[in-house]
XYZ file of C-alpha atoms in Angstrom:
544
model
C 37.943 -0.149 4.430
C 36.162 2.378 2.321
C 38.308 5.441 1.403
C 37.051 8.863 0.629
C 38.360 11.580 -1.537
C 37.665 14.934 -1.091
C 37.931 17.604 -3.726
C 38.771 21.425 -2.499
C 39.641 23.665 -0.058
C 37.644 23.430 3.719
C 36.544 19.727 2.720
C 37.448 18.753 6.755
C 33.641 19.196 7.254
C 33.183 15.930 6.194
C 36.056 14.031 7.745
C 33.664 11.672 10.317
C 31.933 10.399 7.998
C 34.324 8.417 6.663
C 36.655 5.562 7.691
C 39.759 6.451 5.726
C 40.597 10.272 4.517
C 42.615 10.699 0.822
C 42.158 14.495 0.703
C 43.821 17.308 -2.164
C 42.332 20.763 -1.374
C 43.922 22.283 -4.663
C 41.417 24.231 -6.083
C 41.968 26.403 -9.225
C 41.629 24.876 -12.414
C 45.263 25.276 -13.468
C 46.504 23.092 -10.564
C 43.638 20.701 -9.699
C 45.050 17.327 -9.509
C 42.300 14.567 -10.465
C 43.709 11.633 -9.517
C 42.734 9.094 -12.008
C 45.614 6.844 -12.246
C 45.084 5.967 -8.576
C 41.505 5.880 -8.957
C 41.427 3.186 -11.703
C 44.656 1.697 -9.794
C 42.349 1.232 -6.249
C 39.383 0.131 -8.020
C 41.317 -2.600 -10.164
C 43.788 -3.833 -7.900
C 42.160 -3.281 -4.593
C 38.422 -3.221 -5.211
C 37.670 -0.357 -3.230
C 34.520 1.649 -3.935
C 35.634 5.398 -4.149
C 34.054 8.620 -2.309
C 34.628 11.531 -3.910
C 33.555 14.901 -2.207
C 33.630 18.307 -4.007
C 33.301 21.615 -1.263
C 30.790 24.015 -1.983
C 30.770 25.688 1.015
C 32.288 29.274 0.305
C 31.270 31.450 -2.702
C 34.686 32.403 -4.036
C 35.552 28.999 -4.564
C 33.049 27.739 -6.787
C 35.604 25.080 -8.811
C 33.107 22.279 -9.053
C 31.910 22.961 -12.285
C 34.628 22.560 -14.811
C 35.934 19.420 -12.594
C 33.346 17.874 -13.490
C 32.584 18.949 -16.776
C 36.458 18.423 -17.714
C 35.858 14.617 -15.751
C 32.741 13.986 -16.922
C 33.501 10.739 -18.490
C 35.841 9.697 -15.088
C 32.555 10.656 -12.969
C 30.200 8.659 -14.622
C 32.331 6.022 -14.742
C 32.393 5.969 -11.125
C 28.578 6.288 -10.816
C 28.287 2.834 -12.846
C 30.590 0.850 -10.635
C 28.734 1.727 -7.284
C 31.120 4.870 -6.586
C 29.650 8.124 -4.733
C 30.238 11.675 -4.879
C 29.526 13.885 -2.489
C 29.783 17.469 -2.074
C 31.051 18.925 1.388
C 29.871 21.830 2.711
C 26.409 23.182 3.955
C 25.576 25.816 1.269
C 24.365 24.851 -2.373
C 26.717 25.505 -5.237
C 25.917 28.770 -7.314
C 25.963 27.872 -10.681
C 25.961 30.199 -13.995
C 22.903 30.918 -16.185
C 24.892 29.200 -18.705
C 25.511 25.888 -16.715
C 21.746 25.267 -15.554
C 20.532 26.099 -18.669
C 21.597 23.272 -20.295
C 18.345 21.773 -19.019
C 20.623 18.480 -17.844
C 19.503 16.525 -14.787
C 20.121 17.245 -11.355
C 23.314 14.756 -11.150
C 25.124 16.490 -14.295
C 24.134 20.198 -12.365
C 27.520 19.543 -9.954
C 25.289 17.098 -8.064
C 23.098 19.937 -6.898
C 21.254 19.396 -3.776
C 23.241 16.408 -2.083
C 23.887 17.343 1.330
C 25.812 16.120 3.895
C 23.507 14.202 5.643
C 22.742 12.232 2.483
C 26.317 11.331 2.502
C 26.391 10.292 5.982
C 23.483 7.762 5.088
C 25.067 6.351 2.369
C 28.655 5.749 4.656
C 26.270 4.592 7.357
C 23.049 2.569 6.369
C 20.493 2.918 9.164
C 18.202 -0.008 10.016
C 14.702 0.347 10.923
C 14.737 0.691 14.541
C 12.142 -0.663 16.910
C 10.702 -1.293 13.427
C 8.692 1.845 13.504
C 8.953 2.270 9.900
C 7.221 -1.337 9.743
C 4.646 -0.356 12.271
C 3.494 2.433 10.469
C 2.814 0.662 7.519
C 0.960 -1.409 9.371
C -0.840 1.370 10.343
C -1.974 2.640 7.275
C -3.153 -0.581 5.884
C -5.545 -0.533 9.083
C -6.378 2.863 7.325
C -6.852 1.835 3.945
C -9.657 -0.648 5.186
C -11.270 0.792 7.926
C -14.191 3.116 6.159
C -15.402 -0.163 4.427
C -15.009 -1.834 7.515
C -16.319 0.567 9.810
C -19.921 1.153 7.466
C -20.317 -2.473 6.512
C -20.179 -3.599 10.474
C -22.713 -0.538 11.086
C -25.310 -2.274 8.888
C -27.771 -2.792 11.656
C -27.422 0.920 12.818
C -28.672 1.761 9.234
C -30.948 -1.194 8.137
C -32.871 -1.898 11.734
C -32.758 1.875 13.029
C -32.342 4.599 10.554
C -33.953 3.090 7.950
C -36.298 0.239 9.587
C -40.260 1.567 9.614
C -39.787 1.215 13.597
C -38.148 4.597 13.161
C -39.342 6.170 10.275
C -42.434 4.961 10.226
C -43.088 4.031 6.912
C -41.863 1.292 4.483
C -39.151 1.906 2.035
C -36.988 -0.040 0.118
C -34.025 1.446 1.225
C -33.309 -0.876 3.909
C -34.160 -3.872 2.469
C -31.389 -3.737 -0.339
C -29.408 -1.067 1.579
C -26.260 -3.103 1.452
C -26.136 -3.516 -2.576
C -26.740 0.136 -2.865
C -23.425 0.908 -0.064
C -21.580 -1.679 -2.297
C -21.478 0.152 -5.635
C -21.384 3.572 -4.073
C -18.185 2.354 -2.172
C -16.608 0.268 -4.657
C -17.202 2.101 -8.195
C -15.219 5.114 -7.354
C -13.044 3.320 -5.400
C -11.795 1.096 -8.323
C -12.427 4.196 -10.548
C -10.625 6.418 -9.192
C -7.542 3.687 -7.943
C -7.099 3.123 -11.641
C -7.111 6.825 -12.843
C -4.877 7.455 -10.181
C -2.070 5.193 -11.677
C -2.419 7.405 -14.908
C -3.117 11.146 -13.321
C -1.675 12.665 -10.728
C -4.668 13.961 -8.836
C -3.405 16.712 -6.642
C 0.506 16.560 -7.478
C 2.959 14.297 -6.134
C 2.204 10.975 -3.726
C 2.878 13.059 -0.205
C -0.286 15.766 -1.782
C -2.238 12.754 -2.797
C -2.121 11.076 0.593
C -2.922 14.108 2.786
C -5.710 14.977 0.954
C -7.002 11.747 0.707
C -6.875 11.480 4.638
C -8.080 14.797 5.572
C -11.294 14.291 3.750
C -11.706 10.770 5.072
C -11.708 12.436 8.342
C -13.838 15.063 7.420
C -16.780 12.253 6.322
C -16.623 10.172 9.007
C -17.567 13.404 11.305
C -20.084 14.280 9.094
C -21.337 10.782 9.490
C -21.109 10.994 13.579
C -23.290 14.004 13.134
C -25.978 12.351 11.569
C -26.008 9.442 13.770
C -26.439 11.954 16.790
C -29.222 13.873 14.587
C -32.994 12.934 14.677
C -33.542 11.424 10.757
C -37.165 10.040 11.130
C -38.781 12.586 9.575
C -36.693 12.716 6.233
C -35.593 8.931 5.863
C -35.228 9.473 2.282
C -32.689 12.543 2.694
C -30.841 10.508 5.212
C -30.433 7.966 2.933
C -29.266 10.067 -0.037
C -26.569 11.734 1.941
C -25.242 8.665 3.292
C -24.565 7.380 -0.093
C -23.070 10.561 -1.178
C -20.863 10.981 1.663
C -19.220 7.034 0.916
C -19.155 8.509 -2.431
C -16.959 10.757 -1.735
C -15.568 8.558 1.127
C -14.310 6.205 -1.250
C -13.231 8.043 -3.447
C -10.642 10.018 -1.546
C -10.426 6.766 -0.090
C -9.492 5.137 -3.449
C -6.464 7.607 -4.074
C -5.254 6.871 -0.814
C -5.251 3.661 -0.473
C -3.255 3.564 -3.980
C -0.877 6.424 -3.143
C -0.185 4.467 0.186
C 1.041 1.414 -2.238
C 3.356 3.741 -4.652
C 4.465 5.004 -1.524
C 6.118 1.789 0.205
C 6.644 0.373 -3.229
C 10.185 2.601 -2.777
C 10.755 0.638 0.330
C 12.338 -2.707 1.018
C 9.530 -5.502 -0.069
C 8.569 -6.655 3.227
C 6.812 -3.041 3.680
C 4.567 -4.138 1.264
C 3.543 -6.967 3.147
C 3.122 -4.490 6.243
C 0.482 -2.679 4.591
C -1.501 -5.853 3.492
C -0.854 -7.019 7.335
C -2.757 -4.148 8.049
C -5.772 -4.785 5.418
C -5.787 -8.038 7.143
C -5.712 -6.408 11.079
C -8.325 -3.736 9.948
C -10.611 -6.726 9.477
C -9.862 -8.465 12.438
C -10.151 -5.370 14.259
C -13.430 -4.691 13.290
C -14.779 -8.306 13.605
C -13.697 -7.893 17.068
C -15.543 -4.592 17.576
C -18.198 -6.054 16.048
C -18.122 -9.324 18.484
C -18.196 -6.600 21.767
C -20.668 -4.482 20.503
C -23.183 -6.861 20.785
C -22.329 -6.872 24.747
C -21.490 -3.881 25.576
C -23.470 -1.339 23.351
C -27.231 -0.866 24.248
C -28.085 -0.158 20.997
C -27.348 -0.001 16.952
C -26.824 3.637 17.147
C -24.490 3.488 20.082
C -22.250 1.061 18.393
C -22.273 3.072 14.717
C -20.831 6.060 16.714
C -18.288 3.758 18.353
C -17.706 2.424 14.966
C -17.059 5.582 13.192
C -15.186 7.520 16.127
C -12.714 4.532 16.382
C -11.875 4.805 12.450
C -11.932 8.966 12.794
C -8.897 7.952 15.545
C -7.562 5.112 13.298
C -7.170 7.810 10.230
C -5.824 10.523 12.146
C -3.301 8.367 13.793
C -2.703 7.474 9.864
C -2.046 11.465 9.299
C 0.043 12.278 11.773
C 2.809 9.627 11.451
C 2.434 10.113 7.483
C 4.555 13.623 8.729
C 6.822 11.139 10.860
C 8.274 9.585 8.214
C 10.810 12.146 6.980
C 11.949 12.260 10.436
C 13.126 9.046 10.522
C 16.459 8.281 9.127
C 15.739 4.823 7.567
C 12.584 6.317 5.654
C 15.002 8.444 4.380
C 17.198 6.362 3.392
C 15.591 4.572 1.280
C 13.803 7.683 -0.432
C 17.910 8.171 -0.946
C 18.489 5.345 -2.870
C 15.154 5.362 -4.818
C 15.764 8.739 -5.848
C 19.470 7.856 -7.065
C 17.858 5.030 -9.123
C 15.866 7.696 -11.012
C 18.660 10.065 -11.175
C 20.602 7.306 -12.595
C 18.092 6.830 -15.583
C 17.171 10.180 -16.332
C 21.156 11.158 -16.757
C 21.150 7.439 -19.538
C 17.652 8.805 -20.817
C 19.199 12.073 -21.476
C 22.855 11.152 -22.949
C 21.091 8.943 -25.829
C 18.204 11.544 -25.973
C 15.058 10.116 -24.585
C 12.243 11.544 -22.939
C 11.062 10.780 -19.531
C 7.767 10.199 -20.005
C 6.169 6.988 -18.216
C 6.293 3.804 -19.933
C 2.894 2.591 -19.016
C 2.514 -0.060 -20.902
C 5.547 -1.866 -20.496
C 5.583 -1.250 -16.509
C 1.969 -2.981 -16.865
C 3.393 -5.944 -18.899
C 6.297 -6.735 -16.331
C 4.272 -6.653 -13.435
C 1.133 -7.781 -15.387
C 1.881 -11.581 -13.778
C 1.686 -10.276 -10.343
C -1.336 -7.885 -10.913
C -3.285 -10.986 -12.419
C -2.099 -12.877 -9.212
C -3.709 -9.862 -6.730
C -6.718 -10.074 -8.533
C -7.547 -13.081 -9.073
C -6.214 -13.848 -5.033
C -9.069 -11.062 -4.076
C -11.805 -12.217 -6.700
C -11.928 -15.717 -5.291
C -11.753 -14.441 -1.959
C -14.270 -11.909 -2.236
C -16.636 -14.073 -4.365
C -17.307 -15.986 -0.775
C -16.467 -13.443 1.677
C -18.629 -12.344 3.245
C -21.729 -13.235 1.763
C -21.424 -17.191 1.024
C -19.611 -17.439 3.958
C -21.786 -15.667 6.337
C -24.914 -17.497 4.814
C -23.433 -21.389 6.279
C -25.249 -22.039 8.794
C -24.564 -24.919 11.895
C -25.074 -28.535 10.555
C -25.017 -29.565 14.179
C -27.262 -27.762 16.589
C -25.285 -29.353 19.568
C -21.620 -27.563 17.743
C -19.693 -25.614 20.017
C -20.399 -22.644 18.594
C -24.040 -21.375 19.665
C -26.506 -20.129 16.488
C -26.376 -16.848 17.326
C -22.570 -16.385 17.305
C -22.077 -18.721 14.158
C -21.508 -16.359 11.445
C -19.615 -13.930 13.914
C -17.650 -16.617 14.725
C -16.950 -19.108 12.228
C -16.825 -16.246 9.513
C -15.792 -12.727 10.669
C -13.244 -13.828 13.379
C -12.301 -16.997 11.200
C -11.565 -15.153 8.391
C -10.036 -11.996 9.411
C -7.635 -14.029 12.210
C -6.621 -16.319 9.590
C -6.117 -13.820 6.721
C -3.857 -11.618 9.405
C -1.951 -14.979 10.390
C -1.025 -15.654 6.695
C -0.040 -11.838 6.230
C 2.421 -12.591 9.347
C 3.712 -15.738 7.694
C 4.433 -14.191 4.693
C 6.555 -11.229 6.257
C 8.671 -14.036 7.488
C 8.823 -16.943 4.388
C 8.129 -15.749 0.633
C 7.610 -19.103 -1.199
C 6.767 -19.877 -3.992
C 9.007 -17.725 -6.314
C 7.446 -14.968 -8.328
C 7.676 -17.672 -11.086
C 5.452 -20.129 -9.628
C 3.106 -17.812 -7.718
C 0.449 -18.273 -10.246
C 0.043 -22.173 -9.476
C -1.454 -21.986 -5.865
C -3.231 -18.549 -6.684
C -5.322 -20.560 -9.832
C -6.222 -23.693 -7.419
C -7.612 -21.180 -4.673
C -10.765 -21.217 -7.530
C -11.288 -24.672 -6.058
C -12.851 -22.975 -2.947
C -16.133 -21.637 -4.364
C -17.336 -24.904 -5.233
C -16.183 -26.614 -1.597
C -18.001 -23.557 0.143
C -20.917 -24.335 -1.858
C -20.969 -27.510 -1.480
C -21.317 -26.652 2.774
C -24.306 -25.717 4.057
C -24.622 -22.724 2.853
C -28.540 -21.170 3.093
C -29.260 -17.642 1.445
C -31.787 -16.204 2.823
C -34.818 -16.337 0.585
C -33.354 -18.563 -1.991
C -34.609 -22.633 -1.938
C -31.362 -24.552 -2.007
C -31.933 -27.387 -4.611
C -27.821 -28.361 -4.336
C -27.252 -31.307 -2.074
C -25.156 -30.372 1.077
C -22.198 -32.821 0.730
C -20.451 -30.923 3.259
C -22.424 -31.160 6.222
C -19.811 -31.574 8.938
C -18.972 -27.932 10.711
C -15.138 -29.517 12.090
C -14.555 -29.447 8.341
C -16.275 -26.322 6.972
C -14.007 -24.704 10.173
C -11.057 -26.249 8.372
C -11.823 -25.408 5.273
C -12.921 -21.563 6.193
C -9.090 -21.328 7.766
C -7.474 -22.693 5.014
C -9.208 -20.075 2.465
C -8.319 -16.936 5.192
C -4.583 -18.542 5.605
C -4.057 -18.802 1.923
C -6.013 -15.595 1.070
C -3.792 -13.120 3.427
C -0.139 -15.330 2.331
C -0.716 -14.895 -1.361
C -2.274 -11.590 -1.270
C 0.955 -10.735 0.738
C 3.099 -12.438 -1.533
C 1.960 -10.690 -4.582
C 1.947 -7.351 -3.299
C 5.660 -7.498 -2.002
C 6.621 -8.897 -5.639
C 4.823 -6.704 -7.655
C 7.033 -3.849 -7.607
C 9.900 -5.879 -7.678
C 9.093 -7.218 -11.118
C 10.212 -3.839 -12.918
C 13.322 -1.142 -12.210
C 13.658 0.672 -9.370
C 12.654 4.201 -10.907
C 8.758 2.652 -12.038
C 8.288 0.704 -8.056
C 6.241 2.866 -7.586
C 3.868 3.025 -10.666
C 4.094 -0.939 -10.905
C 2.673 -0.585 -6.842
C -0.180 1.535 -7.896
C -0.836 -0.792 -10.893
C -0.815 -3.497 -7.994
C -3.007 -1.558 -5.514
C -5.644 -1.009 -8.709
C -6.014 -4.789 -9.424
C -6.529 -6.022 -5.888
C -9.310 -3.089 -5.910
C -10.948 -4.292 -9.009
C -10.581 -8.184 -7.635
C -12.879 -6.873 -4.473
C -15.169 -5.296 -7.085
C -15.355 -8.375 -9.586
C -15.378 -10.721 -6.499
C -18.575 -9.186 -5.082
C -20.330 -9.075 -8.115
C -19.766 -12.475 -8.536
C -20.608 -13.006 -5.251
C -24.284 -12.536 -6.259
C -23.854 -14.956 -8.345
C -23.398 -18.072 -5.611
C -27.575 -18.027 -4.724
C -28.595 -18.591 -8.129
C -26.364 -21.432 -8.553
C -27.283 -23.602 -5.572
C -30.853 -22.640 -6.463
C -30.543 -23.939 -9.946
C -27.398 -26.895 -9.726
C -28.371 -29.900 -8.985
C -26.332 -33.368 -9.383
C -25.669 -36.774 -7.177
C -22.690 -38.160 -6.272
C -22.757 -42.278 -6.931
């Protein structure tokens, strides 16, 4: 039975919160009545964590200050072994010049702004109902995703219609290598601006950050409808120039999203994190999917671009609005609770032994350093093959159930995206191995670039001089769902331990440190990606 004390006059405000009441409403300095011998007696004979409330609610009584500055010592002593205290009352405590100049912390200020409803969700932990906190992140990790997604499925809208000499009527080079040049305008700021992100604080605090980052999202992407509803042929060139400006700019709002997202649930209970990398994993799916009925249903590339972008204008501003929901909800808030206490707790020990509060960078980046090299180097293996080797193995059997045309869509889009969203799903249920051993299945994963290219795997232009060893699709398809299993698990997995390797008050900055590698594993990964043509062009060797 938990037993709450209550300091002051009119403290029966906060009688239903608790289970037990111990109340003394003396209240002038002379004849306030502390308690302590039966606090230290309930704590060490009966193991009872103590509630103490102060009232604040009427002017004239404003008594909390010296109890707590005369019990300062009794206080914190409470604070350390998992004791609260609240203030009653609905009004904040007026405080002297004197007092709040001190420049002490909030939780030395007479706990200044704890309310009652923080109180009551301390006595009464909510749960995440219907799991809508859960959903949501889910939601925005569709979000993070979905611009890449969205412009990379739309290739044939720009390389065979915007940009294709059908339209224009004359030959550029723009379409023929339009997909390197929507690579490194997407994923240079992105990774740019993911890392500086970690160290700046573009735009103020993480609720600024994400907003922004949004809004202009949204704004692109109806730019970009625009254009695909505009007449380009006459200025190809132009066209071409302010599409790469606008995933400029995409990405890089994009970029501090998608890493403000990650500080964000880094404050919330790890499986959280694994709901936003579920949602990496869905956005792919998704889109593989939209991709797969687009070749049905649309009659043309430029139809299915506008579906494309309209359904991730919806996607992001379903990702807006329910960014304002969370505050509502009384689990979200919760935990913001206790993350904030965690910092409280720290900046009242920094400022007793006289340290500033600066960030420690450099040692949040060494503690979580294990995990960070995990994310990348799960997302640099993964990347290195997906999509390009993977998309490039073509049927060994014509008779395979899969027909030509539908190979790649099948056996790599779906494949990969399904599989990746499966081993998301497993991991929100089983985390194993421990962060200790993470690293050992994350390093063998390298062993799938040599078994993809070892399939028969065909770049275009390129004159394979690597024997096909692998020539069987049953086992490419086995292979392919083992890399998108173990790619979306571990990803998962290193995400959700990440901010768990430091305290509670740098989750967030060790989550943004977290969000930065797996961006620079994409980047690295698709560089090296280019890599994979030149090797089975040049490698050759027979096995006896």
């Amino acid at each position: 039975m938990k037993i709450t004390i209550l300091y002051g006059s009119e403290t029966g405000t906060a009688q239903d919160v608790a289970e037990q009441i111990w109340k003394n409403a003396k209240r002038n300095k002379e004849k306030d009545y502390h308690c302590k011998d039966d606090f230290e007696y309930l704590s060490r004979e009966k193991g009872l964590n103590l509630f103490c409330a102060f009232s604040r609610d009427q002017e004239h009584k404003i008594y909390v200050q010296h109890i707590i500055h005369d019990q300062k010592t009794l206080c914190w002593e409470f604070l350390n072994n998992n004791g609260n205290i609240y203030l009653a009352g609905t009004e904040p405590v007026r405080l002297s010049p004197g007092w709040e100049g001190t420049g002490r912390p909030d939780d030395e200020l007479n706990f200044k702004g704890v309310t009652m409803d923080q109180a009551e969700l301390e006595l009464n932990p909510p749960k995440d109902r219907l799991n809508i906190i859960f959903c949501i992140m889910i939601l925005h990790g569709i979000g993070i995703l979905m611009p890449w997604n969205m412009f990379i499925t739309a290739k044939n809208y720009f390389v065979n219609y915007k940009l294709s000499k059908e339209y224009t009527g004359i030959e550029t080079n723009y379409a023929t290598n339009f997909l390197s040049y929507l690579a490194f305008a997407a994923q240079i700021p992105n990774i740019l601006f993911n890392w500086l992100n970690v160290f700046i604080q573009f735009g103020g605090n993480l609720t600024t950050r994400i907003v922004w980052g949004i809004f202009i999202q949204v704004l692109i992407f109806v730019c970009t409808v625009i254009l695909a509803m505009t007449d380009s042929s006459d200025w190809p060139g132009a066209f071409f120039w302010i599409t790469m400006i606008s995933v400029i700019i995409l990405n890089t709002a994009n970029g501090i999203y998608q890493n403000s997202v990650f500080g964000m649930v880094a404050k919330l209970p790890t499986k959280y994190t694994g709901a936003v990398i579920l949602g990496t994993n869905i956005s792919g799916t998704f889109t593989a999917i939209i991709n797969f009925l687009a070749q049905y249903m649309a009659p043309n590339a430029r139809t299915a671009a506008i579906y494309y972008f309209i359904t991730a204008l919806f996607i992001l501003l379903a990702c807006f609005d329910t960014y304002f929901a969370l505050p509502i909800n009384r689990f979200y808030r919760y935990c913001e609770l206790l993350h904030q206490k965690g910092i409280n707790k720290r900046q009242l020990e920094n400022s007793t032994r006289g340290k500033h509060d600066r960030l420690p960078y450099w040692k949040i980046f060494k503690q979580c350093f294990p995990q960070c090299f995990n994310t990348f180097f799960i997302f640099f293996v993964t990347l290195s093959l997906f999509p390009s080797v993977h998309s490039d193995i073509i049927s060994s059997d014509p008779n395979f159930i899969v027909p030509p045309d539908y190979y790649s869509t099948v056996m790599c889009f779906l494949t990969f995206n399904i599989t990746a969203l499966i081993g998301s799903s497993i991991a929100s249920l089983v985390q194993w191995p421990s962060k200790r051993y993470l690293i050992i299945p994350v390093a063998l994963r390298i062993l799938y670039i040599p078994l993809f290219l070892l399939c028969n795997y065909k770049p275009k232009g390129i004159l394979r001089t690597l024997p096909v060893y692998i020539n069987n699709d049953w086992i490419y398809f086995l292979i392919a769902i083992t890399m998108g299993i173990s790619s979306g698990y571990f990803s998962s997995l290193s995400m959700m331990y990440c901010p768990r390797m430091v305290d509670s008050q740098y989750m967030a900055t060790a989550g943004m440190f977290g969000a930065a590698s797996l961006i620079t594993g994409i980047f690295t990964g698709i560089l090296f990606s280019m890599v994979m043509p030149i090797l089975v062009a040049n490698i050759s060797f027979e096995l006896s």
